Short mmCIF file of C-alpha atoms in Angstrom, two decimals:
data_model
loop_
_atom_site.label_atom_id
_atom_site.label_comp_id
_atom_site.label_asym_id
_atom_site.label_seq_id
_atom_site.Cartn_x
_atom_site.Cartn_y
_atom_site.Cartn_z
CA UNK A 1 46.26 -36.17 -7.05
CA UNK A 2 46.60 -39.51 -6.80
CA UNK A 3 45.74 -39.38 -3.03
CA UNK A 4 42.50 -37.50 -4.87
CA UNK A 5 41.11 -40.08 -6.24
CA UNK A 6 41.36 -42.12 -3.53
CA UNK A 7 39.84 -39.93 -1.50
CA UNK A 8 37.16 -39.19 -4.25
CA UNK A 9 36.32 -43.62 -4.55
CA UNK A 10 36.15 -44.11 -0.62
CA UNK A 11 33.53 -41.01 -0.06
CA UNK A 12 31.81 -43.21 -3.55
CA UNK A 13 31.77 -46.69 -1.93
CA UNK A 14 30.80 -45.52 1.79
CA UNK A 15 27.65 -42.50 -0.83
CA UNK A 16 26.63 -45.29 -2.94
CA UNK A 17 27.06 -48.62 -1.50
CA UNK A 18 26.48 -47.84 2.62
CA UNK A 19 23.74 -47.23 1.37
CA UNK A 20 25.24 -42.35 2.20
CA UNK A 21 22.84 -41.57 -0.10
CA UNK A 22 19.64 -42.10 1.78
CA UNK A 23 21.52 -39.61 4.61
CA UNK A 24 22.34 -36.80 1.86
CA UNK A 25 18.56 -37.28 0.69
CA UNK A 26 17.49 -36.71 3.95
CA UNK A 27 19.62 -34.09 4.56
CA UNK A 28 18.70 -31.95 2.18
CA UNK A 29 15.47 -32.62 2.45
CA UNK A 30 15.61 -31.65 5.92
CA UNK A 31 17.44 -28.70 5.05
CA UNK A 32 14.73 -27.22 1.86
CA UNK A 33 12.08 -28.49 4.47
CA UNK A 34 13.10 -25.53 7.29
CA UNK A 35 14.86 -22.98 4.77
CA UNK A 36 11.20 -22.63 2.70
CA UNK A 37 9.20 -23.34 5.97
CA UNK A 38 10.86 -20.67 7.51
CA UNK A 39 11.05 -18.37 4.75
CA UNK A 40 6.76 -18.68 4.66
CA UNK A 41 6.54 -17.92 8.47
CA UNK A 42 9.48 -15.18 8.43
CA UNK A 43 7.53 -13.98 5.09
CA UNK A 44 3.55 -14.11 7.48
CA UNK A 45 5.10 -13.13 10.82
CA UNK A 46 7.11 -10.34 8.83
CA UNK A 47 4.28 -9.24 6.91
CA UNK A 48 1.91 -8.90 9.82
CA UNK A 49 4.74 -6.68 11.84
CA UNK A 50 5.83 -4.70 9.36
CA UNK A 51 1.65 -3.91 8.69
CA UNK A 52 1.54 -2.82 12.74
CA UNK A 53 4.48 -0.65 12.63
CA UNK A 54 3.91 1.47 9.58
CA UNK A 55 -0.18 1.92 11.15
CA UNK A 56 -0.80 5.39 11.63
CA UNK A 57 -1.23 7.06 15.39
CA UNK A 58 -4.82 6.64 15.30
CA UNK A 59 -6.17 10.53 16.10
CA UNK A 60 -9.15 10.79 17.87
CA UNK A 61 -9.79 13.94 19.45
CA UNK A 62 -12.97 15.74 20.47
CA UNK A 63 -13.21 18.49 18.16
CA UNK A 64 -12.13 21.43 19.29
CA UNK A 65 -9.74 20.29 21.94
CA UNK A 66 -6.71 19.60 19.70
CA UNK A 67 -4.64 16.67 21.00
CA UNK A 68 -5.80 16.91 24.14
CA UNK A 69 -8.23 13.60 24.70
CA UNK A 70 -5.47 11.31 21.60
CA UNK A 71 -3.25 10.18 24.36
CA UNK A 72 -6.28 8.14 26.30
CA UNK A 73 -8.28 7.12 23.96
CA UNK A 74 -8.13 2.82 23.30
CA UNK A 75 -7.35 2.56 20.25
CA UNK A 76 -4.16 4.85 20.43
CA UNK A 77 -3.01 3.00 23.63
CA UNK A 78 -3.58 -0.03 21.92
CA UNK A 79 -1.54 0.68 18.89
CA UNK A 80 1.47 1.95 21.92
CA UNK A 81 0.86 -1.37 22.83
CA UNK A 82 1.32 -3.05 19.78
CA UNK A 83 3.91 -1.17 17.97
CA UNK A 84 6.16 -1.45 21.31
CA UNK A 85 5.77 -5.28 21.63
CA UNK A 86 6.50 -5.41 17.93
CA UNK A 87 10.03 -4.20 17.90
CA UNK A 88 10.82 -5.92 21.72
CA UNK A 89 10.39 -8.97 19.22
CA UNK A 90 12.21 -7.35 16.20
CA UNK A 91 14.96 -6.66 18.57
CA UNK A 92 14.85 -9.76 20.59
CA UNK A 93 15.56 -12.00 17.22
CA UNK A 94 17.92 -9.58 15.65
CA UNK A 95 20.21 -9.65 18.77
CA UNK A 96 20.84 -12.63 19.52
CA UNK A 97 22.58 -15.35 17.41
CA UNK A 98 20.22 -17.75 15.65
CA UNK A 99 22.15 -20.96 17.59
CA UNK A 100 21.40 -19.12 20.82
CA UNK A 101 17.70 -19.41 19.55
CA UNK A 102 18.20 -22.33 19.04
CA UNK A 103 19.44 -23.74 22.36
CA UNK A 104 16.80 -21.64 24.50
CA UNK A 105 13.62 -23.22 22.51
CA UNK A 106 14.76 -26.74 22.52
CA UNK A 107 16.36 -27.77 25.95
CA UNK A 108 14.57 -23.82 27.39
CA UNK A 109 11.43 -22.77 26.43
CA UNK A 110 9.04 -25.72 25.19
CA UNK A 111 10.40 -28.08 28.22
CA UNK A 112 9.47 -25.15 30.18
CA UNK A 113 5.80 -25.07 28.13
CA UNK A 114 5.54 -29.33 28.23
CA UNK A 115 5.80 -29.54 24.97
CA UNK A 116 7.56 -32.18 22.67
CA UNK A 117 9.14 -31.52 19.42
CA UNK A 118 11.40 -32.75 17.28
CA UNK A 119 14.20 -30.80 16.44
CA UNK A 120 13.64 -30.77 12.24
CA UNK A 121 10.05 -28.57 13.92
CA UNK A 122 11.93 -26.81 16.16
CA UNK A 123 14.35 -25.53 13.37
CA UNK A 124 11.61 -24.58 10.97
CA UNK A 125 9.87 -22.65 14.30
CA UNK A 126 13.17 -20.86 14.97
CA UNK A 127 13.67 -19.71 11.43
CA UNK A 128 10.47 -18.79 10.80
CA UNK A 129 10.19 -16.59 13.73
CA UNK A 130 14.14 -15.06 13.27
CA UNK A 131 13.35 -15.12 9.44
CA UNK A 132 10.21 -12.85 10.57
CA UNK A 133 12.22 -10.60 12.32
CA UNK A 134 14.43 -9.85 9.74
CA UNK A 135 11.80 -10.08 6.60
CA UNK A 136 9.51 -7.58 8.64
CA UNK A 137 12.08 -4.84 8.81
CA UNK A 138 12.84 -5.56 4.95
CA UNK A 139 8.69 -5.41 4.40
CA UNK A 140 8.44 -2.24 6.24
CA UNK A 141 11.00 -0.21 3.88
CA UNK A 142 8.96 -1.44 0.78
CA UNK A 143 5.93 -0.73 1.81
CA UNK A 144 6.77 2.56 3.20
CA UNK A 145 9.37 3.10 -0.75
CA UNK A 146 4.82 2.66 -1.91
CA UNK A 147 4.56 6.12 -2.78
CA UNK A 148 1.29 7.68 -0.24
CA UNK A 149 -0.79 8.37 -3.36
CA UNK A 150 -1.67 5.22 -3.79
CA UNK A 151 -3.53 4.64 -0.29
CA UNK A 152 -5.21 8.12 -0.91
CA UNK A 153 -6.54 6.90 -4.01
CA UNK A 154 -8.00 3.75 -2.17
CA UNK A 155 -9.57 5.55 0.49
CA UNK A 156 -10.98 8.34 -1.53
CA UNK A 157 -12.66 5.34 -3.51
CA UNK A 158 -13.51 4.58 -0.53
CA UNK A 159 -11.80 1.16 0.63
CA UNK A 160 -10.33 0.24 4.31
CA UNK A 161 -7.39 0.74 5.30
CA UNK A 162 -6.51 -2.90 5.80
CA UNK A 163 -8.42 -2.94 1.66
CA UNK A 164 -6.30 -0.86 0.10
CA UNK A 165 -3.21 -2.16 1.54
CA UNK A 166 -3.81 -5.61 1.27
CA UNK A 167 -4.68 -4.92 -2.74
CA UNK A 168 -2.47 -2.58 -4.18
CA UNK A 169 -0.08 -1.44 -1.35
CA UNK A 170 1.29 -5.19 -0.25
CA UNK A 171 2.26 -6.31 -3.83
CA UNK A 172 4.24 -2.89 -4.54
CA UNK A 173 6.13 -3.92 -1.11
CA UNK A 174 6.69 -7.19 -2.43
CA UNK A 175 7.13 -6.49 -5.68
CA UNK A 176 9.97 -3.32 -4.54
CA UNK A 177 11.69 -5.75 -1.93
CA UNK A 178 11.65 -9.07 -3.50
CA UNK A 179 15.56 -8.87 -4.34
CA UNK A 180 16.16 -8.56 -0.87
CA UNK A 181 14.01 -11.12 0.02
CA UNK A 182 15.70 -13.40 -2.31
CA UNK A 183 18.77 -12.91 -0.59
CA UNK A 184 16.80 -13.36 3.09
CA UNK A 185 16.05 -16.67 1.34
CA UNK A 186 19.57 -17.51 0.59
CA UNK A 187 20.32 -16.50 3.83
CA UNK A 188 18.40 -18.96 5.17
CA UNK A 189 19.30 -21.82 3.41
CA UNK A 190 23.19 -21.16 4.36
CA UNK A 191 22.39 -20.72 7.86
CA UNK A 192 20.60 -23.71 8.27
CA UNK A 193 23.40 -25.30 8.63
CA UNK A 194 23.07 -25.25 12.56
CA UNK A 195 20.34 -27.29 13.16
CA UNK A 196 22.37 -30.65 14.44
CA UNK A 197 23.23 -27.95 17.91
CA UNK A 198 19.46 -29.87 18.08
CA UNK A 199 19.76 -32.58 16.72
CA UNK A 200 18.20 -32.28 13.44
CA UNK A 201 20.02 -34.04 10.51
CA UNK A 202 20.51 -31.57 7.81
CA UNK A 203 22.54 -32.02 4.62
CA UNK A 204 26.01 -31.85 7.28
CA UNK A 205 25.06 -33.89 9.32
CA UNK A 206 25.16 -36.01 6.26
CA UNK A 207 28.01 -35.33 5.52
CA UNK A 208 29.66 -35.67 8.57
CA UNK A 209 28.69 -39.09 8.87
CA UNK A 210 30.18 -40.23 5.63
CA UNK A 211 33.30 -38.33 6.15
CA UNK A 212 33.50 -39.91 9.99
CA UNK A 213 33.00 -43.58 8.48
CA UNK A 214 36.69 -43.41 7.00
CA UNK A 215 37.85 -40.38 8.31
CA UNK A 216 38.11 -39.04 5.80
CA UNK A 217 36.66 -35.82 5.56
CA UNK A 218 37.72 -33.96 2.42
CA UNK A 219 36.21 -35.33 -0.12
CA UNK A 220 32.70 -35.04 1.82
CA UNK A 221 32.92 -31.36 2.85
CA UNK A 222 33.57 -30.00 -0.76
CA UNK A 223 30.86 -31.86 -2.21
CA UNK A 224 27.93 -30.49 0.51
CA UNK A 225 30.27 -26.91 -0.47
CA UNK A 226 29.11 -27.59 -4.31
CA UNK A 227 25.56 -28.27 -3.56
CA UNK A 228 24.90 -24.87 -0.92
CA UNK A 229 26.31 -23.51 -3.90
CA UNK A 230 23.95 -24.98 -6.19
CA UNK A 231 21.29 -24.62 -4.19
CA UNK A 232 21.69 -20.99 -4.28
CA UNK A 233 22.56 -20.86 -7.48
CA UNK A 234 18.58 -22.46 -8.33
CA UNK A 235 16.78 -20.28 -6.06
CA UNK A 236 18.84 -16.88 -7.43
CA UNK A 237 17.66 -17.89 -11.11
CA UNK A 238 13.97 -18.83 -9.43
CA UNK A 239 13.95 -15.45 -7.56
CA UNK A 240 15.05 -13.52 -11.09
CA UNK A 241 12.08 -15.58 -13.08
CA UNK A 242 9.94 -14.26 -10.18
CA UNK A 243 10.67 -11.12 -10.32
CA UNK A 244 10.57 -10.84 -14.29
CA UNK A 245 7.31 -12.25 -13.86
CA UNK A 246 6.64 -8.99 -11.68
CA UNK A 247 7.94 -6.82 -13.13
CA UNK A 248 5.12 -6.50 -16.08
CA UNK A 249 3.37 -3.74 -15.08
CA UNK A 250 6.48 -1.54 -15.15
CA UNK A 251 7.31 -2.75 -18.73
CA UNK A 252 6.00 -0.71 -21.17
CA UNK A 253 4.28 -2.81 -24.48
CA UNK B 1 -26.12 18.88 -0.34
CA UNK B 2 -22.43 19.25 1.58
CA UNK B 3 -22.22 22.41 4.34
CA UNK B 4 -19.61 23.45 6.18
CA UNK B 5 -19.31 25.14 9.11
CA UNK B 6 -16.76 26.73 10.79
CA UNK B 7 -13.76 24.82 9.02
CA UNK B 8 -10.50 25.24 11.09
CA UNK B 9 -7.37 22.85 11.10
CA UNK B 10 -4.06 23.15 11.98
CA UNK B 11 -0.98 20.38 11.27
CA UNK B 12 0.63 19.00 13.41
CA UNK B 13 3.83 20.91 13.96
CA UNK B 14 0.79 23.46 15.08
CA UNK B 15 0.73 25.31 11.35
CA UNK B 16 -2.36 27.11 11.43
CA UNK B 17 -3.16 25.94 7.29
CA UNK B 18 -7.36 26.71 7.53
CA UNK B 19 -8.99 29.80 9.20
CA UNK B 20 -12.54 28.34 9.76
CA UNK B 21 -13.64 28.34 6.29
CA UNK B 22 -18.06 29.01 6.28
CA UNK B 23 -18.74 27.16 2.71
CA UNK B 24 -22.01 25.74 1.15
CA UNK B 25 -22.10 23.37 -1.82
CA UNK B 26 -25.68 22.73 -3.87
CA UNK B 27 -26.20 20.12 -5.83
CA UNK B 28 -24.93 21.14 -9.35
CA UNK B 29 -22.90 23.39 -8.10
CA UNK B 30 -18.95 23.93 -10.17
CA UNK B 31 -17.66 25.30 -7.25
CA UNK B 32 -13.64 26.42 -8.52
CA UNK B 33 -11.19 26.70 -6.11
CA UNK B 34 -8.31 29.79 -6.45
CA UNK B 35 -5.53 31.31 -5.16
CA UNK B 36 -2.43 31.55 -4.57
CA UNK B 37 0.18 28.56 -3.40
CA UNK B 38 -0.06 27.53 0.10
CA UNK B 39 -3.24 29.87 1.37
CA UNK B 40 -4.62 26.34 2.34
CA UNK B 41 -7.32 25.34 -1.33
CA UNK B 42 -5.59 21.85 -1.78
CA UNK B 43 -5.90 21.20 1.61
CA UNK B 44 -9.26 22.71 1.63
CA UNK B 45 -10.86 20.15 -0.93
CA UNK B 46 -8.55 17.40 1.10
CA UNK B 47 -10.91 17.81 4.00
CA UNK B 48 -14.27 17.69 1.89
CA UNK B 49 -13.51 13.43 2.32
CA UNK B 50 -11.90 13.88 5.41
CA UNK B 51 -8.91 12.93 3.43
CA UNK B 52 -7.14 14.94 6.30
CA UNK B 53 -8.33 15.04 9.57
CA UNK B 54 -9.84 18.47 10.55
CA UNK B 55 -9.66 19.60 13.55
CA UNK B 56 -12.29 22.12 14.31
CA UNK B 57 -16.01 22.56 12.62
CA UNK B 58 -18.49 21.15 10.91
CA UNK B 59 -18.53 19.57 7.13
CA UNK B 60 -22.56 18.22 7.25
CA UNK B 61 -23.53 16.03 4.02
CA UNK B 62 -26.33 14.06 4.37
CA UNK B 63 -26.87 15.26 7.77
CA UNK B 64 -24.30 13.87 9.22
CA UNK B 65 -21.44 14.89 10.23
CA UNK B 66 -18.90 13.69 8.43
CA UNK B 67 -16.04 15.67 10.35
CA UNK B 68 -16.45 13.86 13.06
CA UNK B 69 -13.72 10.90 13.66
CA UNK B 70 -16.44 7.96 15.30
CA UNK B 71 -18.16 8.85 11.58
CA UNK B 72 -17.43 5.84 9.46
CA UNK B 73 -16.04 7.47 6.55
CA UNK B 74 -15.85 5.20 3.89
CA UNK B 75 -19.50 5.21 2.76
CA UNK B 76 -19.10 8.70 2.98
CA UNK B 77 -16.45 8.77 0.08
CA UNK B 78 -17.59 6.12 -1.61
CA UNK B 79 -19.99 8.82 -3.12
CA UNK B 80 -18.16 11.66 -2.65
CA UNK B 81 -15.36 11.08 -6.44
CA UNK B 82 -11.66 12.43 -5.78
CA UNK B 83 -9.37 13.43 -8.51
CA UNK B 84 -5.90 13.74 -7.57
CA UNK B 85 -2.20 15.39 -9.25
CA UNK B 86 -0.44 12.72 -9.72
CA UNK B 87 -3.17 10.42 -10.74
CA UNK B 88 -2.80 8.13 -8.37
CA UNK B 89 -3.35 5.06 -10.67
CA UNK B 90 -2.74 1.31 -9.07
CA UNK B 91 0.59 0.91 -10.63
CA UNK B 92 -0.22 -3.19 -9.24
CA UNK B 93 -3.37 -3.24 -11.32
CA UNK B 94 -4.72 -2.87 -14.98
CA UNK B 95 -6.59 0.44 -16.28
CA UNK B 96 -10.32 -2.50 -16.16
CA UNK B 97 -8.71 -3.31 -13.08
CA UNK B 98 -8.19 0.43 -12.27
CA UNK B 99 -11.75 1.17 -12.47
CA UNK B 100 -13.33 -2.31 -11.52
CA UNK B 101 -11.35 -3.10 -8.55
CA UNK B 102 -13.61 -0.18 -5.62
CA UNK B 103 -17.47 -0.80 -7.21
CA UNK B 104 -16.29 -4.50 -7.56
CA UNK B 105 -14.96 -4.82 -3.57
CA UNK B 106 -17.86 -3.17 -1.90
CA UNK B 107 -20.39 -4.12 -3.58
CA UNK B 108 -19.60 -7.76 -2.99
CA UNK B 109 -19.35 -6.77 0.44
CA UNK B 110 -22.11 -5.07 0.42
CA UNK B 111 -24.93 -7.37 -1.36
CA UNK B 112 -23.77 -10.43 0.87
CA UNK B 113 -24.89 -8.37 3.95
CA UNK B 114 -27.53 -10.14 5.53
CA UNK B 115 -31.13 -8.25 4.13
CA UNK B 116 -29.60 -6.63 0.75
CA UNK B 117 -32.11 -5.49 -2.01
CA UNK B 118 -28.61 -6.70 -3.90
CA UNK B 119 -29.04 -10.13 -4.47
CA UNK B 120 -26.10 -10.39 -7.68
CA UNK B 121 -23.38 -12.96 -6.98
CA UNK B 122 -20.04 -12.00 -7.08
CA UNK B 123 -19.83 -12.74 -11.61
CA UNK B 124 -22.33 -10.55 -12.08
CA UNK B 125 -21.25 -7.23 -9.87
CA UNK B 126 -18.05 -8.11 -11.42
CA UNK B 127 -19.86 -8.21 -14.95
CA UNK B 128 -21.64 -5.05 -14.35
CA UNK B 129 -18.89 -3.50 -13.44
CA UNK B 130 -16.38 -4.88 -16.33
CA UNK B 131 -19.53 -3.28 -18.83
CA UNK B 132 -19.66 -0.12 -16.41
CA UNK B 133 -15.37 0.65 -17.26
CA UNK B 134 -15.84 -0.37 -20.55
CA UNK B 135 -18.82 1.86 -21.22
CA UNK B 136 -16.78 4.68 -19.27
CA UNK B 137 -13.59 3.88 -21.46
CA UNK B 138 -15.58 4.53 -24.27
CA UNK B 139 -16.26 8.10 -23.09
CA UNK B 140 -13.06 9.52 -23.21
CA UNK B 141 -12.01 7.40 -25.99
CA UNK B 142 -9.22 4.73 -24.26
CA UNK B 143 -11.20 1.41 -24.79
CA UNK B 144 -8.09 -0.06 -26.44
CA UNK B 145 -5.84 0.59 -23.28
CA UNK B 146 -8.43 -1.44 -21.06
CA UNK B 147 -5.56 -3.75 -20.69
CA UNK B 148 -2.32 -1.69 -20.36
CA UNK B 149 -0.10 -0.97 -17.34
CA UNK B 150 -0.62 2.59 -15.82
CA UNK B 151 3.75 2.56 -16.31
CA UNK B 152 2.44 2.75 -19.94
CA UNK B 153 0.26 5.75 -20.57
CA UNK B 154 0.49 9.30 -20.69
CA UNK B 155 -0.37 11.97 -18.32
CA UNK B 156 -3.05 12.57 -20.28
CA UNK B 157 -4.66 9.50 -19.88
CA UNK B 158 -3.82 8.76 -16.70
CA UNK B 159 -5.57 11.66 -15.46
CA UNK B 160 -8.89 10.93 -17.43
CA UNK B 161 -8.13 7.32 -16.12
CA UNK B 162 -7.90 8.56 -12.87
CA UNK B 163 -11.64 10.49 -13.37
CA UNK B 164 -13.13 7.57 -14.76
CA UNK B 165 -12.73 5.36 -12.05
CA UNK B 166 -13.98 8.17 -9.16
CA UNK B 167 -17.38 8.12 -12.20
CA UNK B 168 -16.98 4.17 -11.86
CA UNK B 169 -18.97 4.38 -8.11
CA UNK B 170 -21.39 6.91 -8.86
CA UNK B 171 -20.53 9.93 -7.09
CA UNK B 172 -22.69 12.77 -6.30
CA UNK B 173 -19.89 14.82 -5.84
CA UNK B 174 -16.27 15.15 -7.12
CA UNK B 175 -13.26 16.85 -5.80
CA UNK B 176 -10.55 17.91 -7.96
CA UNK B 177 -7.29 18.35 -6.89
CA UNK B 178 -5.46 20.62 -9.49
CA UNK B 179 -6.48 18.01 -11.89
CA UNK B 180 -4.05 19.19 -15.05
CA UNK B 181 -1.35 20.55 -12.31
CA UNK B 182 0.86 17.90 -13.19
CA UNK B 183 1.04 17.80 -16.88
CA UNK B 184 2.40 18.41 -19.99
CA UNK B 185 0.94 21.95 -21.89
CA UNK B 186 -0.57 19.67 -24.47
CA UNK B 187 -2.46 17.27 -22.46
CA UNK B 188 -4.27 19.78 -20.49
CA UNK B 189 -7.12 20.58 -22.79
CA UNK B 190 -8.10 16.42 -23.19
CA UNK B 191 -8.05 16.18 -19.29
CA UNK B 192 -10.44 20.06 -19.52
CA UNK B 193 -12.83 18.38 -22.47
CA UNK B 194 -13.66 15.38 -20.06
CA UNK B 195 -14.42 17.63 -16.56
CA UNK B 196 -16.25 20.12 -18.73
CA UNK B 197 -18.26 17.47 -20.16
CA UNK B 198 -18.97 16.02 -16.87
CA UNK B 199 -19.93 19.87 -15.59
CA UNK B 200 -22.24 20.00 -19.21
CA UNK B 201 -23.89 15.90 -17.34
CA UNK B 202 -25.02 18.20 -13.98
CA UNK B 203 -22.14 16.37 -11.42
CA UNK B 204 -21.55 18.79 -9.13
CA UNK B 205 -17.69 19.00 -8.96
CA UNK B 206 -15.71 21.24 -7.42
CA UNK B 207 -12.89 22.29 -8.31
CA UNK B 208 -8.92 23.46 -7.20
CA UNK B 209 -7.47 24.61 -10.11
CA UNK B 210 -5.06 27.60 -12.07
CA UNK B 211 -6.88 26.76 -15.33
CA UNK B 212 -8.59 30.91 -14.98
CA UNK B 213 -10.24 30.19 -18.50
CA UNK B 214 -11.70 26.97 -17.41
CA UNK B 215 -12.97 28.51 -13.82
CA UNK B 216 -14.44 31.44 -16.33
CA UNK B 217 -15.82 29.66 -18.27
CA UNK B 218 -17.59 26.15 -16.05
CA UNK B 219 -17.68 27.15 -12.93
CA UNK B 220 -20.71 28.46 -11.43
CA UNK B 221 -18.94 30.35 -8.53
CA UNK B 222 -15.27 31.49 -7.85
CA UNK B 223 -13.69 31.60 -4.22
CA UNK B 224 -10.95 32.98 -4.08
CA UNK B 225 -8.77 31.04 -0.90
CA UNK B 226 -4.80 33.15 0.87
CA UNK B 227 -3.38 32.54 3.87
CA UNK B 228 -6.47 29.30 5.10
CA UNK B 229 -9.74 31.97 4.66
CA UNK B 230 -11.58 32.69 2.03
CA UNK B 231 -11.89 36.38 0.14
CA UNK B 232 -14.24 36.52 -2.12
CA UNK B 233 -16.88 34.35 -3.74
CA UNK B 234 -18.69 35.55 -6.89
CA UNK B 235 -20.06 34.32 -10.08
CA UNK B 236 -17.25 33.73 -13.01
CA UNK B 237 -18.13 37.70 -14.42
CA UNK B 238 -17.97 39.33 -10.81
CA UNK B 239 -15.01 37.69 -9.39
CA UNK B 240 -12.79 38.26 -13.10
CA UNK B 241 -14.56 41.49 -14.28
CA UNK B 242 -14.68 43.30 -11.06
CA UNK B 243 -12.61 41.54 -8.31
CA UNK B 244 -14.01 43.37 -4.97
CA UNK B 245 -10.77 41.90 -2.26
CA UNK B 246 -7.58 44.35 -2.97
CA UNK B 247 -5.52 40.37 -2.82
CA UNK B 248 -7.09 39.03 -5.76
CA UNK B 249 -7.27 42.61 -7.33
CA UNK B 250 -3.02 41.81 -6.95
CA UNK B 251 -3.30 38.00 -7.42
CA UNK B 252 -5.07 38.45 -10.48
CA UNK B 253 -2.93 40.89 -11.63
CA UNK B 254 -0.05 38.72 -11.98
CA UNK B 255 -1.91 35.36 -13.12
CA UNK B 256 -3.85 37.06 -16.63
#
């Protein structure tokens, strides 16, 4: 135990006296920034993709010629194209590890397009696109779990498909998927620990820096683990509170 | 008011539910459609406001064939209220929000259009919709439930609110798709009472129902449908006391 307290002292001295805490704060900030902004982008992309994928196939036939003209209509082709694109997108981002996506974007795609962007920027982008693919599937399940009658009631009142979707179906879908969405956020927080691959300084980089200062890695990495756990616990509590608020309409008073 | 001409409907799997229906619904008509399960009566009703797309035939409403897929159906649906078997109140909205949502949204959109007659601001539209919603809730005696969520209400209350929600759009015709079939027997009466009151006020109504008593008492025309066709249409007196069609005779002997 004596050696551990020695290690602890060394860690504290690097953390406080040598300004290691600045690195930690920067890393924590970046980790949260990437995860939160990534999640927001992911929710937006995911909802859009899910909305396209649950769109009913446009049926436009000439009356009396059942189903004949359907395949030729512009709407039908557009619908096919967008749905195809969306499943391609989801397949691509779910089919490759996020590290590979980071590397490809940072070292291949963005340089090819001549775009210069920081490691943190690339990370936000990649994690947004990546979680968009996962969230689209979660959201699709959520939308399908809402009773068909809700859409029918909206349409019967003369509201459009889009309006009913936004005002009635998606709010209920979001409520249904909130626990899963919280899970996705937690996964995202943890997955961001690979962004050092593209030179973004996150929690890992900060504690690695502290450890390599005096080649004492044990304490920094334990503290890093604790910070991740605390983050995840805070998020879990937040999600539960949000859930309770949204469940308001289910409770009997 | 609505002219149905040779309406046919085939499901995607090739099953022909409706095999050619001709029907004229006049203003003030209270039409009850009865028939065995699977006879296509609900599908027919749903075709009237294009919740189901007809595969052939015409539905002429205000000189427009609304069965034509290129027609903007939303505009016409705003004048056709619909009440569902399973109520379908918006679960994420309170009772008052349920009733106000469509009028506020549609009137705001209309008022924003250039050259619109409606010069009210969104706040004014909301206020008017609120007043109207409260007046309607008062009619069914549920003002105290204005801020409740649907999950806290009984089936009968939900269905009465669903009727009021449709009325908030000031429809010309109301379509009822088995409005009492999902209710506890005790609650059927309160929903039928609301419908009877509507009928008295001269609302045009098309009602798919199993409530023979309601059909007898309130309807001015009763229709018997089986296997996708109208087999008999008559005044309720003739229909129930002197049925002509053998299939109808058999049906009535079983249910009455």
